[in-house]
Coordinates of C-alpha atoms in Angstrom, one line a residue:
X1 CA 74.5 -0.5 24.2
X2 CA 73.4 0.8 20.7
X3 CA 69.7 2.1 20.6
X4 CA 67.6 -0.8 19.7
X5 CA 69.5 -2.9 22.9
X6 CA 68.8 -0.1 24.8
X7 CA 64.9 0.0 23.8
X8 CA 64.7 -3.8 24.4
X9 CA 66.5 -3.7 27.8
X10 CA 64.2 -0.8 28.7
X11 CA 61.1 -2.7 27.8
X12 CA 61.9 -5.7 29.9
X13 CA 62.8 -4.4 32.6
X14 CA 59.9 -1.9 32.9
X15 CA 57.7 -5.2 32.0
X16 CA 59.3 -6.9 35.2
X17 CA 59.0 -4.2 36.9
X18 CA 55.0 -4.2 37.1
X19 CA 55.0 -7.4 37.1
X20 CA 56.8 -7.5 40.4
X21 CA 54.6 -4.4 41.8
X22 CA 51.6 -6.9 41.4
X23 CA 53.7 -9.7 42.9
X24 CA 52.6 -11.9 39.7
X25 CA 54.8 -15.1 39.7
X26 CA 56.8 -15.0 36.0
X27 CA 55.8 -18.7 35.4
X28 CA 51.8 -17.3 35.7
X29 CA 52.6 -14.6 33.3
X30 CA 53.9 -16.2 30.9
X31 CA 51.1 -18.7 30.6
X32 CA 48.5 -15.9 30.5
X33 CA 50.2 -13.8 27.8
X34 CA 50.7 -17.4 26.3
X35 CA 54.4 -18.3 25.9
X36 CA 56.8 -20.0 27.7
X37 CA 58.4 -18.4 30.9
X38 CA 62.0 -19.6 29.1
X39 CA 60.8 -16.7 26.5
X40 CA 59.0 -14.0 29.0
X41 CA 62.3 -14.4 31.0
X42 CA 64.4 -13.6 28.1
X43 CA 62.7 -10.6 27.2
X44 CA 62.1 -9.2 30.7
X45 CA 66.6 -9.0 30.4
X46 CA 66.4 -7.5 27.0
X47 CA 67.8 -10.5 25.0
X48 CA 64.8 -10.4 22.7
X49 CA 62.9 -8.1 20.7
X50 CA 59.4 -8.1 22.0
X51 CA 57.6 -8.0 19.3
X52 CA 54.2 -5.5 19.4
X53 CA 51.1 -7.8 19.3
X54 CA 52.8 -9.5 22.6
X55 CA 53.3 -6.0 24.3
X56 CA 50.0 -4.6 23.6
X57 CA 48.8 -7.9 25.1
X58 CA 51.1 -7.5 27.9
X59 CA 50.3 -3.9 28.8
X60 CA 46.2 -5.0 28.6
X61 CA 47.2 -7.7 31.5
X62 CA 49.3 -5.0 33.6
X63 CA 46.5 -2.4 33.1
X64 CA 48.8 0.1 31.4
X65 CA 47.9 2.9 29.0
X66 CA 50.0 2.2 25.4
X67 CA 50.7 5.6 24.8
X68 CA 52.0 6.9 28.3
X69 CA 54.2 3.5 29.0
X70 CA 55.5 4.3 25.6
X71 CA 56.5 7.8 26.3
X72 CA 58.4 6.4 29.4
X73 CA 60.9 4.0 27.3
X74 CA 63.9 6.7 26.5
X75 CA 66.7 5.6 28.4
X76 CA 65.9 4.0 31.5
X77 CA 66.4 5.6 34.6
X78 CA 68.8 3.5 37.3
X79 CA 68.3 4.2 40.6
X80 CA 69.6 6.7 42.4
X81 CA 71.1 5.3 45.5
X82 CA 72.4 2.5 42.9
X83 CA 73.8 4.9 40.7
X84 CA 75.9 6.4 43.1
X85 CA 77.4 3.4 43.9
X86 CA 79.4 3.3 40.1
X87 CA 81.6 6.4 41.8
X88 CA 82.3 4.3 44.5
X89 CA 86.4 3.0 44.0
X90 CA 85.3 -0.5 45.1
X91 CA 82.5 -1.3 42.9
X92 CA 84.8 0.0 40.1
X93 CA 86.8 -2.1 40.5
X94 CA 84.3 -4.9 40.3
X95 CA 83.7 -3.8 37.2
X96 CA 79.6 -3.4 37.3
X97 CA 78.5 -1.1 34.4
X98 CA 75.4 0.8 34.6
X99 CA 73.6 -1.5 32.4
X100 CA 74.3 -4.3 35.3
X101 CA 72.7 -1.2 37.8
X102 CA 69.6 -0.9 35.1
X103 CA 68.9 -4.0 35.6
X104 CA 69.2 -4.6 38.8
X105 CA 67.1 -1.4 39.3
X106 CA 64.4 -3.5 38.0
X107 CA 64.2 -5.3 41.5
X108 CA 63.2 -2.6 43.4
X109 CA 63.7 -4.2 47.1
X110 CA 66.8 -6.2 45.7
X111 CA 68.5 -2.3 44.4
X112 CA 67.2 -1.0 48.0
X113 CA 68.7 -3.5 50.1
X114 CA 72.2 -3.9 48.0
X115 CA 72.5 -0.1 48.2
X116 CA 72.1 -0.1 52.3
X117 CA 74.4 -3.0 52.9
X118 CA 77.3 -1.4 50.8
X119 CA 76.4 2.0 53.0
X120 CA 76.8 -0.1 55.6
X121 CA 79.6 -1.7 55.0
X122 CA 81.2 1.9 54.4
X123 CA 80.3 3.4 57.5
X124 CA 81.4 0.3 60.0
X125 CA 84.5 0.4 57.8
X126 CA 85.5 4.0 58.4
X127 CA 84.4 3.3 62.2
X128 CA 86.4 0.3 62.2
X129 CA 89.5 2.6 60.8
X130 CA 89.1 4.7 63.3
X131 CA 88.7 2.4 66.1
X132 CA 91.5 0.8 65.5
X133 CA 93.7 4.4 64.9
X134 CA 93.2 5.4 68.3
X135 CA 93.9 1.8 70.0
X136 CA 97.1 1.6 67.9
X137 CA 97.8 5.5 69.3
X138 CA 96.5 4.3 72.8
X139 CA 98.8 1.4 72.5
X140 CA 102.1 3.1 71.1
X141 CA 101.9 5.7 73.7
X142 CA 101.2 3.1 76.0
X143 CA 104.4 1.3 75.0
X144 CA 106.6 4.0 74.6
X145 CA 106.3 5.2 78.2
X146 CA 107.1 1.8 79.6
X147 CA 110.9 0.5 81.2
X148 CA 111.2 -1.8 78.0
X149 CA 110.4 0.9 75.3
X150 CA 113.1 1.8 73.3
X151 CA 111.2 4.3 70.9
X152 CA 112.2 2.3 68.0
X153 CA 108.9 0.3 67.2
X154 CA 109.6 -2.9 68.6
X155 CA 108.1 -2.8 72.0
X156 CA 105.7 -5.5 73.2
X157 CA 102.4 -5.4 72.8
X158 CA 99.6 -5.4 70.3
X159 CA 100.4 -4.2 67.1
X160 CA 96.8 -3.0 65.8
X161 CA 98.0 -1.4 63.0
X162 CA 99.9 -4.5 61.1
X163 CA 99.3 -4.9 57.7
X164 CA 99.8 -7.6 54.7
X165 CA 102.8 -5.1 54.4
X166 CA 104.4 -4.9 57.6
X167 CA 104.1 -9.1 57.8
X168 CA 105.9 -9.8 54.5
X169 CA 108.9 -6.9 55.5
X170 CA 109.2 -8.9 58.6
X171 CA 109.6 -11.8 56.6
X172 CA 112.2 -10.7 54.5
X173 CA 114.2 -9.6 57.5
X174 CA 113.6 -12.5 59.1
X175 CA 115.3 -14.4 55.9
X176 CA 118.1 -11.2 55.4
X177 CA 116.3 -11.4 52.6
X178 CA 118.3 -13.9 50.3
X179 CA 116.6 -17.1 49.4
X180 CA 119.5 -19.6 48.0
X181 CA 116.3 -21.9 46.6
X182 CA 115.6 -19.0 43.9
X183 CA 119.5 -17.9 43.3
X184 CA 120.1 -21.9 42.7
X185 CA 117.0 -21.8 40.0
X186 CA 117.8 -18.8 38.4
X187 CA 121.4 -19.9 38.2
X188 CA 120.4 -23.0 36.4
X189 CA 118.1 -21.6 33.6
X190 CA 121.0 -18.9 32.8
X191 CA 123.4 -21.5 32.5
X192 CA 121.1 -23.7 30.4
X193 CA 120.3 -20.8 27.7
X194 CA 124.1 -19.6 27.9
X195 CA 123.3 -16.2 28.9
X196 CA 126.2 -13.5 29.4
X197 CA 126.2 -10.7 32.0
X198 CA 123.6 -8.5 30.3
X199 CA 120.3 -10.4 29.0
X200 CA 117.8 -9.0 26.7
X201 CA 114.2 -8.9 26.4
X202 CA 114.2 -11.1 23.1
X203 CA 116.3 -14.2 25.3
X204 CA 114.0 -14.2 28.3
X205 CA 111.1 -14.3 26.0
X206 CA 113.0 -17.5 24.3
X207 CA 113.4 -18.8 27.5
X208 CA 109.3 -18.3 28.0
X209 CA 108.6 -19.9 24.9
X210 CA 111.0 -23.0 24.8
X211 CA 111.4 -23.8 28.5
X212 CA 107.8 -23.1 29.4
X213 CA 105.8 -23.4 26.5
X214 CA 104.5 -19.9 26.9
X215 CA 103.5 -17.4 24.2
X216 CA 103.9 -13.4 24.7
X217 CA 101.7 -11.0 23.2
X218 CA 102.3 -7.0 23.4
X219 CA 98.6 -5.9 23.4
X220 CA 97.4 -2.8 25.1
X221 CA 95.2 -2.9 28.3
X222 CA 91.5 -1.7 27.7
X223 CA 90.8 1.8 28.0
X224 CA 91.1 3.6 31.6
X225 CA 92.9 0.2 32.5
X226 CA 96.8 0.5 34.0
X227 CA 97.8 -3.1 33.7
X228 CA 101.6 -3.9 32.3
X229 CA 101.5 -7.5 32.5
X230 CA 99.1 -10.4 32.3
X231 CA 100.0 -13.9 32.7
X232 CA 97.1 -16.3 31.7
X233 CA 97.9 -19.9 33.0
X234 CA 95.0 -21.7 30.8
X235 CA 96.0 -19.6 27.5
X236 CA 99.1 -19.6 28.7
X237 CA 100.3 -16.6 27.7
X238 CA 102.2 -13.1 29.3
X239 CA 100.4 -10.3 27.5
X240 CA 102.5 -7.6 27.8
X241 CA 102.2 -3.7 27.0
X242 CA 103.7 -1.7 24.5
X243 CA 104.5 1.1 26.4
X244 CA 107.7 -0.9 28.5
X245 CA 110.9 0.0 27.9
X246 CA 113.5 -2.5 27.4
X247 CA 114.5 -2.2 31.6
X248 CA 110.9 -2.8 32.8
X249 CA 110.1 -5.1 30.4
X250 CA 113.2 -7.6 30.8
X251 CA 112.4 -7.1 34.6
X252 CA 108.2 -8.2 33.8
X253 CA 109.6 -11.2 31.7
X254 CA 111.6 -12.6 34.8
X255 CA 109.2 -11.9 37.3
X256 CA 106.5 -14.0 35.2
X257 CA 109.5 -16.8 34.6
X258 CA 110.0 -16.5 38.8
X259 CA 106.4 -17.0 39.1
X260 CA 106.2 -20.0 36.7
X261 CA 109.4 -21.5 38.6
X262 CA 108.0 -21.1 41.9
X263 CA 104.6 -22.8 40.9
X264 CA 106.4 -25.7 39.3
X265 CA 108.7 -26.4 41.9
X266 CA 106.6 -25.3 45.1
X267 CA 109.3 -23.1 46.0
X268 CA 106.5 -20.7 48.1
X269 CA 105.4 -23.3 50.1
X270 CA 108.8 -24.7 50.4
X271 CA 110.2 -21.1 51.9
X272 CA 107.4 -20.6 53.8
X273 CA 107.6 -24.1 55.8
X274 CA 104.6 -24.7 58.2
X275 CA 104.7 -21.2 59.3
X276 CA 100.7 -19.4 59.7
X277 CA 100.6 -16.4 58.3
X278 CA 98.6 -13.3 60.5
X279 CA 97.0 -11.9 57.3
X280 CA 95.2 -13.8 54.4
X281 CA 96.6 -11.9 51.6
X282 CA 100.5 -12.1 52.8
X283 CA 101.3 -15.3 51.3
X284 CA 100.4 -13.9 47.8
X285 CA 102.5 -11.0 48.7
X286 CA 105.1 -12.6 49.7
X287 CA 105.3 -14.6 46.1
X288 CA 104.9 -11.3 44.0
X289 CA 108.1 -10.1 46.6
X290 CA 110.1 -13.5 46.2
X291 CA 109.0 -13.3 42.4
X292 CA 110.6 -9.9 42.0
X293 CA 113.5 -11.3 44.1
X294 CA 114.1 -14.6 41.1
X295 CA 113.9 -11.7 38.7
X296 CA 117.0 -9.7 40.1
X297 CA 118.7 -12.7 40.6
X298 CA 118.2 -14.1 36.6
X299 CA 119.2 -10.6 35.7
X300 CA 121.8 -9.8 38.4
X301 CA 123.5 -13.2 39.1
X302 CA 124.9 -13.3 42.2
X303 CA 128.8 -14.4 41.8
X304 CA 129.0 -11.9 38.8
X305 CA 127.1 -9.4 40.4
X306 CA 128.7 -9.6 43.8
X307 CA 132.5 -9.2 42.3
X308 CA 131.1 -6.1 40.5
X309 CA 129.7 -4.8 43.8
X310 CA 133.3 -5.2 44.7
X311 CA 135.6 -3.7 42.3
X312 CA 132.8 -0.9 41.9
X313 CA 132.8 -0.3 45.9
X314 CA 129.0 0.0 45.6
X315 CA 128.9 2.2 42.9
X316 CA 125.0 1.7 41.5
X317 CA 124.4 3.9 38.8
X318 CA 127.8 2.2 37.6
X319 CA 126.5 -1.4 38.4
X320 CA 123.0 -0.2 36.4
X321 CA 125.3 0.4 33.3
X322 CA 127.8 -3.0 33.0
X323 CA 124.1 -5.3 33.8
X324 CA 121.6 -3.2 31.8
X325 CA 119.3 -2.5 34.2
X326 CA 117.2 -0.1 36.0
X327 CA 119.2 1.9 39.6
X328 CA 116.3 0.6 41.3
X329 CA 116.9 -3.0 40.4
X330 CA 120.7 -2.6 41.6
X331 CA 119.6 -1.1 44.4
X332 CA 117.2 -3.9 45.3
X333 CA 119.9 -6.1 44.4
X334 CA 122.4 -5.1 47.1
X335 CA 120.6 -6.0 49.6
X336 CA 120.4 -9.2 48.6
X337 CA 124.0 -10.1 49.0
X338 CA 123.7 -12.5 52.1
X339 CA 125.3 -15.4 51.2
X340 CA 127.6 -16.6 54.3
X341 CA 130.6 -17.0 51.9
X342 CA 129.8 -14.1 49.7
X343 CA 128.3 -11.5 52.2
X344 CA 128.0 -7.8 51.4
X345 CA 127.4 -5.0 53.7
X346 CA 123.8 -4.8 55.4
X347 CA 121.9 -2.5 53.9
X348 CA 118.3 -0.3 54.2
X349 CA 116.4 0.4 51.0
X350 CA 113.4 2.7 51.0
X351 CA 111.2 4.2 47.9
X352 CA 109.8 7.5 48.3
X353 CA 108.0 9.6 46.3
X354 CA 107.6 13.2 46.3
X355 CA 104.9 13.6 48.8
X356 CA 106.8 11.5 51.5
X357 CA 105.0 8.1 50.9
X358 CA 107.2 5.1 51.9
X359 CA 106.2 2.3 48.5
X360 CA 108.9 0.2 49.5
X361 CA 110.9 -0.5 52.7
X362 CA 113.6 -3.1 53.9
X363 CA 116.1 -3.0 56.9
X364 CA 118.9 -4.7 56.7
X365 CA 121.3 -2.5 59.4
X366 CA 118.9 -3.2 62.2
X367 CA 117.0 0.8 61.4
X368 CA 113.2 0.8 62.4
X369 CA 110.5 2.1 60.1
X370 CA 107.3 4.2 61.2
X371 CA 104.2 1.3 60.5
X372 CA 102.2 4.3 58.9
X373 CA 104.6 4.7 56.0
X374 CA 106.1 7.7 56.8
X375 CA 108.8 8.9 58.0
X376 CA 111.9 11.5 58.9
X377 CA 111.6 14.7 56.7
X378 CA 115.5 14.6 57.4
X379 CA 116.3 11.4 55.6
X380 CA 118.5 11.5 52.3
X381 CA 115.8 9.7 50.3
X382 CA 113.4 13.0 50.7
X383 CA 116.3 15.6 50.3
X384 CA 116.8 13.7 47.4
X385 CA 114.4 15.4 45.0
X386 CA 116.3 19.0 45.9
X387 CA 118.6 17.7 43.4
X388 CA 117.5 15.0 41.3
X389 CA 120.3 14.8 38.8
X390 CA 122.7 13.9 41.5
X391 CA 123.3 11.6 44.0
X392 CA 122.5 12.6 47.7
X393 CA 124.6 11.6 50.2
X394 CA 124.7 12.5 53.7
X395 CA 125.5 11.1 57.6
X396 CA 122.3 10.5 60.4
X397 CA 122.4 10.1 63.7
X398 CA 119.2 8.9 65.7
X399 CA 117.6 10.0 68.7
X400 CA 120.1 6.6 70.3
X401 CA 123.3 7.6 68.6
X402 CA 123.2 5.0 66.1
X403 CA 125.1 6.7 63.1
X404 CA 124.4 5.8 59.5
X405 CA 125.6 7.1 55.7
X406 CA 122.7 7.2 53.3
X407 CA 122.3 8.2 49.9
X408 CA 119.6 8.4 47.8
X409 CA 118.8 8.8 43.7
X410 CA 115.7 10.3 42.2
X411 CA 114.6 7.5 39.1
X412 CA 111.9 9.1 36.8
X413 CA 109.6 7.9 34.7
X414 CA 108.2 10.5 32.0
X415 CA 105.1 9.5 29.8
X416 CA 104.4 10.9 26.2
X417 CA 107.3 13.6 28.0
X418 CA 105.6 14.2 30.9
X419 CA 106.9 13.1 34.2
X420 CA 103.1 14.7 36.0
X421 CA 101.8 11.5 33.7
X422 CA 104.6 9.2 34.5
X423 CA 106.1 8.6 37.9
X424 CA 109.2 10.1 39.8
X425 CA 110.7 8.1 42.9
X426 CA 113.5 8.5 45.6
X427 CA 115.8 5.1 46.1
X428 CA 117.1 5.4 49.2
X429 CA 120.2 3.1 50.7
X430 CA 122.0 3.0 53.7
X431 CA 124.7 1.0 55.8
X432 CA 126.1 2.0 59.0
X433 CA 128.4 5.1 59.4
X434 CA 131.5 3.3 59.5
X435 CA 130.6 1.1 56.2
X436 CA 131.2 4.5 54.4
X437 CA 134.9 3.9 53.5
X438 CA 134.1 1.1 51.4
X439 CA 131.9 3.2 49.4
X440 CA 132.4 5.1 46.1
X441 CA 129.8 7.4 47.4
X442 CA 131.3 7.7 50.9
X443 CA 131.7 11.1 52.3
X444 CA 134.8 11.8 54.5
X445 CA 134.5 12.7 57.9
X446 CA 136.8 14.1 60.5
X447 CA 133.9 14.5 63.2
X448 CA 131.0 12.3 62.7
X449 CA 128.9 13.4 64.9
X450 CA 129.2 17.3 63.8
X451 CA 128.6 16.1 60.4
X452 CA 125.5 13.8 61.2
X453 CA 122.3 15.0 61.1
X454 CA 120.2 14.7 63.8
X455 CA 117.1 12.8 62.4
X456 CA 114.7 10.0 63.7
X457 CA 112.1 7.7 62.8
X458 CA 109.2 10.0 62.4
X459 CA 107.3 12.7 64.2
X460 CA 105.1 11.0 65.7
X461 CA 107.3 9.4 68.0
X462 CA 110.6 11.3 68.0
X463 CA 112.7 11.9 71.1
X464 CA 114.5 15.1 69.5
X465 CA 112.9 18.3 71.4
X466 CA 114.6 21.0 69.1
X467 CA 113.9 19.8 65.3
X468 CA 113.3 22.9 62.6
X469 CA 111.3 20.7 60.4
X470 CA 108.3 18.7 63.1
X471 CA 105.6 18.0 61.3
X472 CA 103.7 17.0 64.1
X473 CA 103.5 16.8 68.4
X474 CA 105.6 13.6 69.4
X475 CA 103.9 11.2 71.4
X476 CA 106.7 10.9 74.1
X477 CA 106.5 14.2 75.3
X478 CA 103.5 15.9 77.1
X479 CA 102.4 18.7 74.3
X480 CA 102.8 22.3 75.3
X481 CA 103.3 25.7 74.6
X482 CA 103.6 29.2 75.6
X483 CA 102.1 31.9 74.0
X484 CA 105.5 34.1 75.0
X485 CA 107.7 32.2 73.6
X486 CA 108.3 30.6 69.9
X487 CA 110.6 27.7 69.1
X488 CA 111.8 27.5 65.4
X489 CA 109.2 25.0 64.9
X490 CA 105.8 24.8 66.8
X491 CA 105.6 21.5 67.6
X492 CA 109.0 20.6 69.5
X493 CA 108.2 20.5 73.0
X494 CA 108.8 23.4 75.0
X495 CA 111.3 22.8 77.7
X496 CA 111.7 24.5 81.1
X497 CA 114.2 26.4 81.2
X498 CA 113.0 27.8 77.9
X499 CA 109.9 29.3 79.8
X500 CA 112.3 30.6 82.7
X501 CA 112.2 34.0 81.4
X502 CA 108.1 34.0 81.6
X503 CA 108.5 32.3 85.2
X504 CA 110.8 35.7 86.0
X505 CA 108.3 38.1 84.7
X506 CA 105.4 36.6 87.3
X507 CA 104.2 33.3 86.2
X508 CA 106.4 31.4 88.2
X509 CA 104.9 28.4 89.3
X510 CA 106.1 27.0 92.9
X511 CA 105.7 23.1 91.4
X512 CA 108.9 24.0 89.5
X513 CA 110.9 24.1 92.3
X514 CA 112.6 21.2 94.5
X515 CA 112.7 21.6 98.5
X516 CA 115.4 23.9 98.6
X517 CA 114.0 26.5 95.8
X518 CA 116.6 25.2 93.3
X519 CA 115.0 25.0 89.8
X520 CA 114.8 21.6 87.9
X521 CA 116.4 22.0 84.4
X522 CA 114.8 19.0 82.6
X523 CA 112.7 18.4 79.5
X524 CA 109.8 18.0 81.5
X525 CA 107.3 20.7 81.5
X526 CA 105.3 22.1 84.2
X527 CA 101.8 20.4 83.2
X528 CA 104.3 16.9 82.8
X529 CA 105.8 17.1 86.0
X530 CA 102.0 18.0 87.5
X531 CA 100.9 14.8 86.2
X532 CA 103.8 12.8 87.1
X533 CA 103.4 13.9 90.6
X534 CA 100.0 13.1 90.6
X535 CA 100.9 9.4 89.8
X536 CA 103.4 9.5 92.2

């Protein structure tokens, strides 16, 4: 606001405001300063200049003295419960400035009450959070312990923590994630515009503009704003930013096509069938997932793509070079290849970034995911930022024996140089351990389980009992220690005949023994087997 919007807006509202304090109806005051409510309504918002006969006339009605409501104007003063509120991230992004507060502040039990409900609203929220943290604890522990846990995250039972997320990776395992409906369209339009194994930005946008009827604009987004890519469907236009590379920006000019595809045809709705979804927002989700999916397929075509895969044996930074495309897209791309006829090898795919977090997740070999986002600190696609420049490579074997062969690239993302201001992510793939041999990355092996290393799904509910790098106490095993003896790694359980020493010294404990005084040498310890022989 410049100053003379800001002087009308402050003399409005303060006008309102005393007019409310005297609980005056606006209609009455209007016809006893003598003008139309219309008019006392629009200067009360600050959309007219009150001229100064009317306000000397005004403050006569409210009883106010000229000179002191005068040294009051200034900038006007929001209040402070509301004003607080523009920190809050959910009003930002609602995008309420503080002139929206200012006047808002002029309704003084309107401010009060909107500033208590969004408290409100905070507090059960966190509550809510929390609530349902420990019944998903309660229930995993619960589940865990039972004949039909397996440890791996698919037990019965109530899954309280499920997200939009969770629902649309179940989906796309459900589907081994390929969908012929969007390889058939994409297919078509590449075939249609003659397009050759690598595409460029300037024929998708033909494509946009002659098959579609759209217009693109690079504009950039509004200050503080991160948006990339806008498609408006009544201007119809894709507003794009400046800032994309030629990768990221063929990739958000056939993700926008996808979603114009899928809209036309009714190819979500078609995919989905008459299936209910658990969450509101997962069918949206799902189309930004099987829009993505249309893009790889326009830029990666399948039959081309699929006898690279071949004659590369998997080789992605390889594949990234003959299809012009990001190692990320490939990487996406191979686990794609389920076409009965033309089937790949299974495949996981996770994105990491440095701190651990789990972006993106699919399993495709049957491997279960911690629901939280996290997961093993021994996993390939953490190790991977040790040495970014190279490829990581490396055999795991889980808690079950299940062996697999990961590897995993670091793909930055610099801005104006600076890879703090841009981003920096781990792609992770893996296959079983015997798929290695068909891979240029495979490792050779003479003893796979010497080489593999020991890892599992996360912390939290890990089975190993002598891991160097716990974060955490596992949830299968009663938590203790001894103050006389340190593990490698404080939070691995501490099993019995580790404390045998202690026991010697005088802290035996008579529960440890069986009926004949032989000791039990078991990764039970002594307050476990207390408590188990309570229940029994």
């Amino acid at each position: 606001m410049n100053n003379d919007n800001a002087l009308n807006a402050n003399v409005g509202l303060k006008l309102r405001g005393l007019r409310l304090q005297r609980n005056i109806k606006q209609a009455d005051a209007a016809k006893d300063l003598g003008v139309s409510p219309a008019y006392l309504n629009l200067i009360e918002k600050g959309k007219r200049v009150m001229p100064f006969p009317l306000l000397w006339k005004a403050l006569r009605y409210f009883e106010q003295d000229p000179e002191q409501f005068m040294s009051t104007l200034g900038e006007g003063r929001v209040d402070e419960a509301l004003a607080k509120l523009l920190d809050e991230p959910l009003l930002k992004s609602l995008d309420i400035d503080s002139e929206s507060l200012q006047s808002l502040s002029a309704e003084p039990k309107l401010a009060g009450t909107v500033a208590a409900l969004f408290n409100l609203y905070k507090n059960t929220r966190t509550q809510l959070e929390n609530v349902l943290a420990q019944l998903n604890v309660e229930e995993r522990t619960r589940t865990q312990g039972s004949p039909s846990g397996n440890g791996l995250g698919n037990t019965p039972g109530v899954r309280f923590d499920y997200s939009p997320f969770d629902e649309v990776s179940d989906f796309l395992e459900k589907h081994r994630n390929y969908f012929p409906e969007l390889e058939e369209q994409a297919e078509g339009l590449r075939r249609d515009f003659g397009l050759e194994q690598q595409i460029t930005s300037s024929q998708l946008t033909r494509m946009l503009e002659e098959r579609f009827d759209y217009r693109v604009r690079i504009e950039r987004a509004t200050s503080g704003s991160s948006v990339v890519r806008r498609l408006d469907l009544d201007a119809r236009t894709l507003t794009l930013s400046p800032d994309l590379t030629e990768q990221p920006l063929k990739f958000q000019i056939a993700a926008s096509i996808g979603l114009m595809v899928m809209d036309r045809e009714k190819l979500v709705e078609r995919i989905l069938g008459a299936g209910r979804m658990r969450h509101g927002e997962t069918e949206r989700l799902i189309k930004v997932n099987l829009a993505n999916y249309f893009a790889g397929a326009l830029m990666l075509p399948y039959s081309e793509f699929f006898k690279e895969v071949q004659r590369t044996r998997y080789d992605v930074e390889l594949l990234s070079n003959v299809f012009g495309t990001t190692y990320e897209t490939v990487a996406h791309r191979i686990c794609n290849l389920s076409d009965p006829k033309r089937q790949g090898l299974p495949f996981h795919f996770l994105r990491a970034d440095i701190a651990g977090n789990i972006s993106k997740r699919y399993s495709g070999t049957g491997i279960r995911f911690a629901s939280g986002g996290g997961s093993c600190a021994k996993w390939a696609v953490h190790l991977a930022f040790l040495n970014p420049s190279q490829i990581t490579r490396q055999y795991s074997i889980m808690p079950d024996g299940t062996t697999y062969f990961c590897f995993a690239k670091v793909q930055l993302q610099p801005i104006e140089g600076s890879i703090v201001k841009g981003t920096a992510y781990s792609i992770g793939l893996g296959t079983h351990a015997e798929n290695a041999k068909y891979l240029a990355y495979g490792l050779p092996t003479n003893d796979l389980r010497k080489d593999a290393i020991p890892s599992g799904i996360s912390c939290r509910f890990c089975e190993r009992t002598d891991c160097n790098q716990r974060a955490a106490a596992s949830y299968r095993f009663a938590f203790a220690f001894d103050e006389y003896t340190k593990k490698d790694c404080f939070f691995s359980p501490l099993l019995v005949h580790e404390k045998e020493k202690g026991e010697r010294n005088g802290n035996h404990d008579p529960l440890d023994n069986d009926a004949d005084g032989s000791e039990k040498h078991d990764s039970l310890d002594r307050g476990a087997r207390r408590r188990k022989g309570h229940e029994n």
